[in-house]
Amino acid sequence: MAEIKENGILIRNIETKNIMTKSALPVGGYSVNPYVGCTHGCKYCYASFMKRFTGHTEPWGTFLDVKHWPVIKNSQKYQGLRVVIGSVTDGYLPQEEQFCNTRRLLEQLKDSGAEILICTKSDLVLRDIDLLKGMEKVTVSWSINTLDEDFKSDMDNAVSIKRRLDAMKQIYDAGIRTVCFIAPVFPGITDFEAIFHRTKNQCDLVWLENLNLRGAFKKEILDYIQKKYTNLYPLYDTIYNKGNRSYFHALEEKAEELAKKYNCLFVDNELPYGRAEPGHPVIVDYFYHEEVRGSENTGRRNREE
Ligand code: SF4
């Protein structure tokens, strides 16, 4: 396959027989990743394990395979099933503007009756608002774990938090179900209460998920904390080297209190598809959910492929 390099990203085209991957999630359904790789290049990316299966030797975030697949036939067979777009990539990477893979996918699924969940850190999803408005059950989730643009820029190459928040509002105002996915929660850094207050009038759900430090990025994150947030290092050492989770148990209690105060439902698993009362999003506690469930969690960038 021909390869090109654009803005430091190695891009190639790949053929795939079937774009829909059966998900290992307890809720079942499918995950769809229109690209291999993710140029947001988050430092804590759980999906970077994908590299092993792709033959890529380049650093995570610097390559992108653009998938080509046969048109989805009989899309109604996915009726009522959850379809997660972007579990190990983001369907709205900047390159989507050029390749339109996610738009193509939505066009192929628009009459399927599937429950579509789009996970993103971008505002390019606004381009497809016309399609989304015509779909029966669709949810757009933005990962927002800080309101501090400097911390965000240290962690990922995606668009600013302000642009994500503005996009969430526009999609919500267009009548589409939205999620503020507060993840990963960085101990001592992520202020979930501030994010809740900033988003409670423009989302149906608030998902909370802890930072997990496994694999190659553990050292990188701990080194970063030691250098930039030196005073927090003992806390990280307690949680991630000594396995003491009391910080997250305390956060769960705080989240539950917050939910009570603002008259929001507080649950530890997802409810059936539905809209929340404006200003009262459902708060879903996914702290260490993957351990509790013994499996995958929210459908976000996990290990289906
Ligand atoms: S965490 Fe998500 S958005 Fe970030 S690089 Fe990984 S797949 Fe992309």
PDB file of N, CA, C and O in Angstrom, residues 24-25 27-28 30 48 57 77 92 101 132 149 151 193 196 198 214 233 264 288:
ATOM      1  N   ALA A  24     -16.565  -7.242  23.041  1.00  0.00           N
ATOM      2  CA  ALA A  24     -16.478  -8.132  24.212  1.00  0.00           C
ATOM      3  C   ALA A  24     -17.166  -7.502  25.416  1.00  0.00           C
ATOM      4  O   ALA A  24     -17.118  -8.028  26.520  1.00  0.00           O
ATOM      5  N   LEU A  25     -17.806  -6.363  25.218  1.00  0.00           N
ATOM      6  CA  LEU A  25     -18.453  -5.683  26.340  1.00  0.00           C
ATOM      7  C   LEU A  25     -19.609  -6.511  26.894  1.00  0.00           C
ATOM      8  O   LEU A  25     -20.288  -7.194  26.129  1.00  0.00           O
ATOM      9  N   VAL A  27     -22.425  -5.544  27.691  1.00  0.00           N
ATOM     10  CA  VAL A  27     -23.689  -5.137  27.066  1.00  0.00           C
ATOM     11  C   VAL A  27     -23.795  -5.641  25.630  1.00  0.00           C
ATOM     12  O   VAL A  27     -24.809  -5.450  24.970  1.00  0.00           O
ATOM     13  N   GLY A  28     -22.755  -6.288  25.154  1.00  0.00           N
ATOM     14  CA  GLY A  28     -22.795  -6.832  23.798  1.00  0.00           C
ATOM     15  C   GLY A  28     -22.627  -5.739  22.772  1.00  0.00           C
ATOM     16  O   GLY A  28     -22.059  -4.683  23.037  1.00  0.00           O
ATOM     17  N   TYR A  30     -21.507  -3.932  19.095  1.00  0.00           N
ATOM     18  CA  TYR A  30     -20.387  -3.895  18.163  1.00  0.00           C
ATOM     19  C   TYR A  30     -19.546  -2.660  18.419  1.00  0.00           C
ATOM     20  O   TYR A  30     -20.049  -1.652  18.908  1.00  0.00           O
ATOM     21  N   SER A  48      -3.179   2.147  22.883  1.00  0.00           N
ATOM     22  CA  SER A  48      -1.878   2.064  22.237  1.00  0.00           C
ATOM     23  C   SER A  48      -1.393   0.612  22.124  1.00  0.00           C
ATOM     24  O   SER A  48      -0.508   0.303  21.341  1.00  0.00           O
ATOM     25  N   THR A  57       5.714   0.267  13.813  1.00  0.00           N
ATOM     26  CA  THR A  57       6.810   0.438  14.777  1.00  0.00           C
ATOM     27  C   THR A  57       6.909   1.899  15.201  1.00  0.00           C
ATOM     28  O   THR A  57       7.618   2.240  16.141  1.00  0.00           O
ATOM     29  N   LYS A  77     -29.857  -5.555  10.707  1.00  0.00           N
ATOM     30  CA  LYS A  77     -29.502  -6.649  11.618  1.00  0.00           C
ATOM     31  C   LYS A  77     -28.863  -6.124  12.917  1.00  0.00           C
ATOM     32  O   LYS A  77     -28.736  -6.854  13.889  1.00  0.00           O
ATOM     33  N   TYR A  92     -13.421  11.205  14.764  1.00  0.00           N
ATOM     34  CA  TYR A  92     -13.351  12.592  14.302  1.00  0.00           C
ATOM     35  C   TYR A  92     -11.956  13.195  14.493  1.00  0.00           C
ATOM     36  O   TYR A  92     -11.804  14.338  14.929  1.00  0.00           O
ATOM     37  N   ASN A 101     -14.378   8.898   6.568  1.00  0.00           N
ATOM     38  CA  ASN A 101     -14.742   7.512   6.869  1.00  0.00           C
ATOM     39  C   ASN A 101     -15.902   7.424   7.861  1.00  0.00           C
ATOM     40  O   ASN A 101     -16.773   6.573   7.730  1.00  0.00           O
ATOM     41  N   LEU A 132     -26.905  13.044  12.236  1.00  0.00           N
ATOM     42  CA  LEU A 132     -27.210  12.617  13.610  1.00  0.00           C
ATOM     43  C   LEU A 132     -28.654  12.950  13.970  1.00  0.00           C
ATOM     44  O   LEU A 132     -29.339  12.156  14.619  1.00  0.00           O
ATOM     45  N   GLU A 149      -6.459  24.102  30.137  1.00  0.00           N
ATOM     46  CA  GLU A 149      -5.984  23.831  28.773  1.00  0.00           C
ATOM     47  C   GLU A 149      -4.496  23.434  28.745  1.00  0.00           C
ATOM     48  O   GLU A 149      -4.054  22.714  27.868  1.00  0.00           O
ATOM     49  N   PHE A 151      -2.893  21.592  31.035  1.00  0.00           N
ATOM     50  CA  PHE A 151      -2.811  20.163  31.361  1.00  0.00           C
ATOM     51  C   PHE A 151      -3.294  19.334  30.168  1.00  0.00           C
ATOM     52  O   PHE A 151      -2.684  18.340  29.789  1.00  0.00           O
ATOM     53  N   GLU A 193     -16.030  18.063  40.058  1.00  0.00           N
ATOM     54  CA  GLU A 193     -17.160  18.922  40.438  1.00  0.00           C
ATOM     55  C   GLU A 193     -17.233  20.149  39.538  1.00  0.00           C
ATOM     56  O   GLU A 193     -18.311  20.548  39.096  1.00  0.00           O
ATOM     57  N   PHE A 196     -18.542  19.043  36.250  1.00  0.00           N
ATOM     58  CA  PHE A 196     -19.986  18.796  36.368  1.00  0.00           C
ATOM     59  C   PHE A 196     -20.759  20.116  36.268  1.00  0.00           C
ATOM     60  O   PHE A 196     -21.725  20.229  35.510  1.00  0.00           O
ATOM     61  N   ARG A 198     -19.853  22.880  34.961  1.00  0.00           N
ATOM     62  CA  ARG A 198     -19.700  23.494  33.619  1.00  0.00           C
ATOM     63  C   ARG A 198     -20.589  22.800  32.578  1.00  0.00           C
ATOM     64  O   ARG A 198     -20.990  23.419  31.589  1.00  0.00           O
ATOM     65  N   ARG A 214      -1.384   1.178  33.437  1.00  0.00           N
ATOM     66  CA  ARG A 214      -0.897  -0.169  33.122  1.00  0.00           C
ATOM     67  C   ARG A 214       0.006  -0.035  31.915  1.00  0.00           C
ATOM     68  O   ARG A 214      -0.145   0.870  31.114  1.00  0.00           O
ATOM     69  N   TYR A 233       3.019  13.585  43.807  1.00  0.00           N
ATOM     70  CA  TYR A 233       3.663  12.296  43.541  1.00  0.00           C
ATOM     71  C   TYR A 233       3.408  11.257  44.652  1.00  0.00           C
ATOM     72  O   TYR A 233       3.091  10.098  44.342  1.00  0.00           O
ATOM     73  N   CYS A 264     -29.723  14.463  40.876  1.00  0.00           N
ATOM     74  CA  CYS A 264     -29.339  13.648  39.717  1.00  0.00           C
ATOM     75  C   CYS A 264     -29.344  12.179  40.152  1.00  0.00           C
ATOM     76  O   CYS A 264     -29.003  11.873  41.301  1.00  0.00           O
ATOM     77  N   TYR A 288     -13.041   2.095  38.668  1.00  0.00           N
ATOM     78  CA  TYR A 288     -12.571   0.697  38.743  1.00  0.00           C
ATOM     79  C   TYR A 288     -13.645  -0.295  38.334  1.00  0.00           C
ATOM     80  O   TYR A 288     -13.677  -1.426  38.775  1.00  0.00           O
TER      81      TYR A 288
END
